[in-house]
Structures are given as structure tokens and as C-alpha cells.
PDB file of C-alpha atoms in Angstrom:
ATOM      1  CA  MET A   1     125.123 174.649  99.924  1.00 77.00           C
ATOM      2  CA  THR A   2     122.821 172.550  97.755  1.00 92.00           C
ATOM      3  CA  LYS A   3     121.998 173.772  94.245  1.00 95.00           C
ATOM      4  CA  LYS A   4     118.287 173.597  93.510  1.00 97.00           C
ATOM      5  CA  ILE A   5     116.615 174.290  90.190  1.00 98.00           C
ATOM      6  CA  ILE A   6     113.002 175.430  89.984  1.00 98.00           C
ATOM      7  CA  LEU A   7     111.251 175.280  86.626  1.00 98.00           C
ATOM      8  CA  ALA A   8     108.203 177.549  86.574  1.00 98.00           C
ATOM      9  CA  SER A   9     105.716 178.081  83.774  1.00 98.00           C
ATOM     10  CA  HIS A  10     102.207 178.956  82.769  1.00 98.00           C
ATOM     11  CA  GLY A  11     100.291 175.685  82.571  1.00 98.00           C
ATOM     12  CA  LYS A  12     102.010 172.296  82.555  1.00 98.00           C
ATOM     13  CA  PHE A  13     105.078 173.262  80.537  1.00 98.00           C
ATOM     14  CA  ALA A  14     107.413 173.048  83.568  1.00 98.00           C
ATOM     15  CA  SER A  15     106.408 169.510  84.554  1.00 98.00           C
ATOM     16  CA  GLY A  16     106.354 168.447  80.911  1.00 98.00           C
ATOM     17  CA  ILE A  17     109.883 169.627  80.201  1.00 98.00           C
ATOM     18  CA  LEU A  18     111.089 168.062  83.466  1.00 98.00           C
ATOM     19  CA  THR A  19     109.664 164.745  82.257  1.00 98.00           C
ATOM     20  CA  SER A  20     111.563 165.135  78.975  1.00 98.00           C
ATOM     21  CA  LEU A  21     114.769 166.098  80.802  1.00 98.00           C
ATOM     22  CA  GLU A  22     114.538 163.043  83.061  1.00 98.00           C
ATOM     23  CA  LEU A  23     113.898 160.792  80.071  1.00 98.00           C
ATOM     24  CA  ILE A  24     117.193 161.975  78.580  1.00 97.00           C
ATOM     25  CA  CYS A  25     119.324 162.577  81.707  1.00 96.00           C
ATOM     26  CA  GLY A  26     117.747 160.398  84.405  1.00 96.00           C
ATOM     27  CA  LYS A  27     115.927 161.327  87.612  1.00 97.00           C
ATOM     28  CA  GLN A  28     116.696 164.851  88.840  1.00 95.00           C
ATOM     29  CA  GLU A  29     116.134 165.044  92.602  1.00 95.00           C
ATOM     30  CA  HIS A  30     117.344 168.655  92.835  1.00 96.00           C
ATOM     31  CA  ILE A  31     114.880 169.984  90.229  1.00 98.00           C
ATOM     32  CA  GLN A  32     111.294 170.979  90.986  1.00 97.00           C
ATOM     33  CA  ALA A  33     108.584 171.894  88.495  1.00 98.00           C
ATOM     34  CA  VAL A  34     105.982 174.515  89.309  1.00 98.00           C
ATOM     35  CA  ASP A  35     102.970 174.524  86.995  1.00 98.00           C
ATOM     36  CA  CYS A  36     101.176 177.828  87.472  1.00 98.00           C
ATOM     37  CA  TYR A  37      97.560 178.883  87.017  1.00 98.00           C
ATOM     38  CA  LEU A  38      96.084 175.388  86.742  1.00 97.00           C
ATOM     39  CA  THR A  39      93.250 176.364  89.082  1.00 97.00           C
ATOM     40  CA  PRO A  40      91.401 179.640  89.636  1.00 96.00           C
ATOM     41  CA  GLN A  41      92.630 179.647  93.258  1.00 97.00           C
ATOM     42  CA  PHE A  42      96.319 179.591  92.292  1.00 97.00           C
ATOM     43  CA  ASP A  43      98.288 182.406  93.971  1.00 98.00           C
ATOM     44  CA  ILE A  44     101.635 183.084  92.294  1.00 98.00           C
ATOM     45  CA  ALA A  45     102.920 185.401  95.030  1.00 97.00           C
ATOM     46  CA  GLU A  46     102.196 182.879  97.782  1.00 97.00           C
ATOM     47  CA  THR A  47     103.667 180.019  95.744  1.00 98.00           C
ATOM     48  CA  VAL A  48     106.925 181.851  95.041  1.00 97.00           C
ATOM     49  CA  GLU A  49     107.260 183.046  98.628  1.00 96.00           C
ATOM     50  CA  THR A  50     106.772 179.488  99.917  1.00 97.00           C
ATOM     51  CA  LEU A  51     109.285 178.052  97.442  1.00 96.00           C
ATOM     52  CA  LEU A  52     111.960 180.546  98.396  1.00 95.00           C
ATOM     53  CA  ARG A  53     111.322 180.115 102.108  1.00 94.00           C
ATOM     54  CA  GLU A  54     111.538 176.316 101.823  1.00 95.00           C
ATOM     55  CA  ASN A  55     114.825 176.572  99.921  1.00 93.00           C
ATOM     56  CA  SER A  56     116.349 179.515 101.806  1.00 91.00           C
ATOM     57  CA  LYS A  57     119.516 177.600 102.707  1.00 93.00           C
ATOM     58  CA  ASP A  58     120.106 176.500  99.109  1.00 95.00           C
ATOM     59  CA  GLU A  59     121.487 178.109  96.008  1.00 96.00           C
ATOM     60  CA  ILE A  60     118.412 178.523  93.792  1.00 97.00           C
ATOM     61  CA  ILE A  61     118.283 178.686  90.014  1.00 98.00           C
ATOM     62  CA  VAL A  62     114.814 179.523  88.709  1.00 98.00           C
ATOM     63  CA  VAL A  63     114.053 179.024  85.037  1.00 98.00           C
ATOM     64  CA  THR A  64     110.771 180.511  83.807  1.00 98.00           C
ATOM     65  CA  ASP A  65     109.015 180.207  80.489  1.00 98.00           C
ATOM     66  CA  ILE A  66     108.576 183.838  79.368  1.00 97.00           C
ATOM     67  CA  PHE A  67     110.598 186.953  80.192  1.00 98.00           C
ATOM     68  CA  GLY A  68     108.144 189.594  81.367  1.00 97.00           C
ATOM     69  CA  GLY A  69     105.365 187.080  81.968  1.00 97.00           C
ATOM     70  CA  SER A  70     103.561 186.977  85.295  1.00 97.00           C
ATOM     71  CA  VAL A  71     105.555 183.964  86.524  1.00 98.00           C
ATOM     72  CA  ASN A  72     108.881 185.571  85.676  1.00 98.00           C
ATOM     73  CA  ASN A  73     107.803 188.929  87.077  1.00 98.00           C
ATOM     74  CA  GLU A  74     106.961 187.405  90.453  1.00 98.00           C
ATOM     75  CA  PHE A  75     110.416 185.824  90.732  1.00 98.00           C
ATOM     76  CA  ILE A  76     112.100 189.080  89.623  1.00 97.00           C
ATOM     77  CA  ARG A  77     111.008 190.576  92.953  1.00 96.00           C
ATOM     78  CA  TYR A  78     113.626 188.316  94.620  1.00 96.00           C
ATOM     79  CA  ILE A  79     116.493 188.956  92.224  1.00 96.00           C
ATOM     80  CA  GLU A  80     118.608 190.718  94.858  1.00 94.00           C
ATOM     81  CA  HIS A  81     118.548 187.757  97.248  1.00 92.00           C
ATOM     82  CA  PRO A  82     121.897 186.058  97.724  1.00 89.00           C
ATOM     83  CA  SER A  83     122.412 182.747  95.902  1.00 94.00           C
ATOM     84  CA  PHE A  84     119.393 183.386  93.660  1.00 97.00           C
ATOM     85  CA  TYR A  85     119.592 183.189  89.874  1.00 98.00           C
ATOM     86  CA  LEU A  86     116.725 183.810  87.444  1.00 98.00           C
ATOM     87  CA  VAL A  87     116.702 182.758  83.792  1.00 98.00           C
ATOM     88  CA  ALA A  88     113.815 183.244  81.343  1.00 98.00           C
ATOM     89  CA  GLY A  89     113.266 181.184  78.214  1.00 97.00           C
ATOM     90  CA  LEU A  90     112.843 177.646  79.504  1.00 97.00           C
ATOM     91  CA  ASN A  91     114.009 175.095  76.933  1.00 97.00           C
ATOM     92  CA  LEU A  92     115.407 171.577  76.924  1.00 97.00           C
ATOM     93  CA  PRO A  93     118.857 172.254  75.401  1.00 97.00           C
ATOM     94  CA  PHE A  94     119.511 174.866  78.099  1.00 97.00           C
ATOM     95  CA  LEU A  95     118.446 172.506  80.898  1.00 98.00           C
ATOM     96  CA  ILE A  96     120.613 169.641  79.650  1.00 97.00           C
ATOM     97  CA  GLU A  97     123.615 171.948  79.389  1.00 96.00           C
ATOM     98  CA  LEU A  98     122.922 173.518  82.790  1.00 97.00           C
ATOM     99  CA  ILE A  99     122.638 170.296  84.772  1.00 96.00           C
ATOM    100  CA  THR A 100     125.693 168.871  83.034  1.00 95.00           C
ATOM    101  CA  ASN A 101     127.811 171.937  83.787  1.00 95.00           C
ATOM    102  CA  LEU A 102     126.651 172.581  87.361  1.00 94.00           C
ATOM    103  CA  HIS A 103     128.686 169.622  88.573  1.00 89.00           C
ATOM    104  CA  HIS A 104     132.008 171.161  87.567  1.00 93.00           C
ATOM    105  CA  MET A 105     131.425 174.913  87.101  1.00 94.00           C
ATOM    106  CA  GLU A 106     130.395 177.853  89.213  1.00 96.00           C
ATOM    107  CA  THR A 107     126.679 178.559  88.875  1.00 96.00           C
ATOM    108  CA  LYS A 108     126.944 181.814  86.911  1.00 96.00           C
ATOM    109  CA  THR A 109     129.435 180.268  84.482  1.00 97.00           C
ATOM    110  CA  ALA A 110     127.210 177.216  83.977  1.00 97.00           C
ATOM    111  CA  ILE A 111     124.221 179.477  83.283  1.00 97.00           C
ATOM    112  CA  ASP A 112     126.182 181.667  80.852  1.00 97.00           C
ATOM    113  CA  GLN A 113     127.565 178.683  78.938  1.00 96.00           C
ATOM    114  CA  GLY A 114     124.166 176.987  78.910  1.00 96.00           C
ATOM    115  CA  LEU A 115     122.544 180.078  77.442  1.00 96.00           C
ATOM    116  CA  THR A 116     125.230 180.486  74.785  1.00 95.00           C
ATOM    117  CA  ASN A 117     124.943 176.892  73.632  1.00 94.00           C
ATOM    118  CA  ALA A 118     121.144 176.754  73.852  1.00 94.00           C
ATOM    119  CA  LYS A 119     120.881 179.790  71.574  1.00 94.00           C
ATOM    120  CA  LYS A 120     122.939 177.915  68.980  1.00 93.00           C
ATOM    121  CA  SER A 121     120.533 174.976  69.131  1.00 92.00           C
ATOM    122  CA  ILE A 122     117.613 177.046  67.862  1.00 92.00           C
ATOM    123  CA  GLN A 123     117.606 176.513  64.123  1.00 92.00           C
ATOM    124  CA  PHE A 124     115.333 177.060  61.142  1.00 94.00           C
ATOM    125  CA  CYS A 125     116.106 173.624  59.729  1.00 93.00           C
ATOM    126  CA  ASN A 126     114.963 174.423  56.167  1.00 93.00           C
ATOM    127  CA  GLU A 127     117.581 177.162  55.915  1.00 92.00           C
ATOM    128  CA  THR A 128     120.282 175.285  57.825  1.00 90.00           C
ATOM    129  CA  ILE A 129     120.016 172.188  55.622  1.00 90.00           C
ATOM    130  CA  LYS A 130     119.752 174.272  52.445  1.00 89.00           C
ATOM    131  CA  ASN A 131     122.927 176.186  53.376  1.00 87.00           C
ATOM    132  CA  GLU A 132     124.790 172.968  54.201  1.00 82.00           C
ATOM    133  CA  VAL A 133     123.794 171.410  50.869  1.00 76.00           C
ATOM    134  CA  GLU A 134     124.899 174.530  48.994  1.00 72.00           C
ATOM    135  CA  GLU A 135     128.263 174.506  50.812  1.00 71.00           C
ATOM    136  CA  ASP A 136     128.779 170.797  50.046  1.00 71.00           C
ATOM    137  CA  GLU A 137     128.215 171.426  46.315  1.00 66.00           C
ATOM    138  CA  PHE A 138     131.318 173.638  46.107  1.00 58.00           C
TER     139      PHE A 138
END
């Protein structure tokens, strides 16, 4: 079973972060970006249904931009499908960790570890550096 990753966001965030990911990690054939609501005719329900139908034989990891947003909410409807994983909070540290770990870990474990480490990467640098300087002075 092939592991596919779908990045889905409001606007061009998904394709933008995929570009950044590929700059750092190289071409990612198994990852697809879905930029939502770029035209008035965009239909999120139809788009999601088509994506899941086209990848029905694959293990699918969907990463959306905002928990509770319209993009995430549409994918939540499919959360009970087998081999379907949904993560909200699309960010680059998580993606790097996820694609690195998927090669040698089970999917759920790779997601859990990616989330744990990505949360650590979010820093208020002013405070982090200030605390490090204060610790070094002792």
C-alpha cells in the first residue's frame, strides 16, 4: 500500500509549503498540494471526494492548515475510513519530520513523533535567546 500525503489549505499555502519542503528535502512524488477557494466555483466537497476516490487503494495522510476550518471540516467527514489519517496545523517542521520518519516507522507513530517534535520547534526567539544568555551567565 502506497503512502500518500495531501496538503490542503485555504489559498496557496499548501502549494507554497510543498515548494519549501521540496527545496529542503528534494522532489516529493507522493505528496500533493490542494489549494482551496482560489476561484468562486471551487467546491470543497467535490474536491475532497475526488481526491479520496483517486487514492482509495493508498494509505492517505491529509494535513490541513486550520483545525475547525472549512477545509479540515470537509476531511473530518472521512475520518472513519480505513488507512486515513488527518492532521491539522500544517507547518514545515512537521512535514520534514513526517516524511523522514514514514520510511522507517508505522504511520501513526511517524505522525505522533512529528507532532511532538514540531511543537518543540515553535519558539518565541526573544525569550529563548534571553533565557539561554541568562543561563550562560551563571
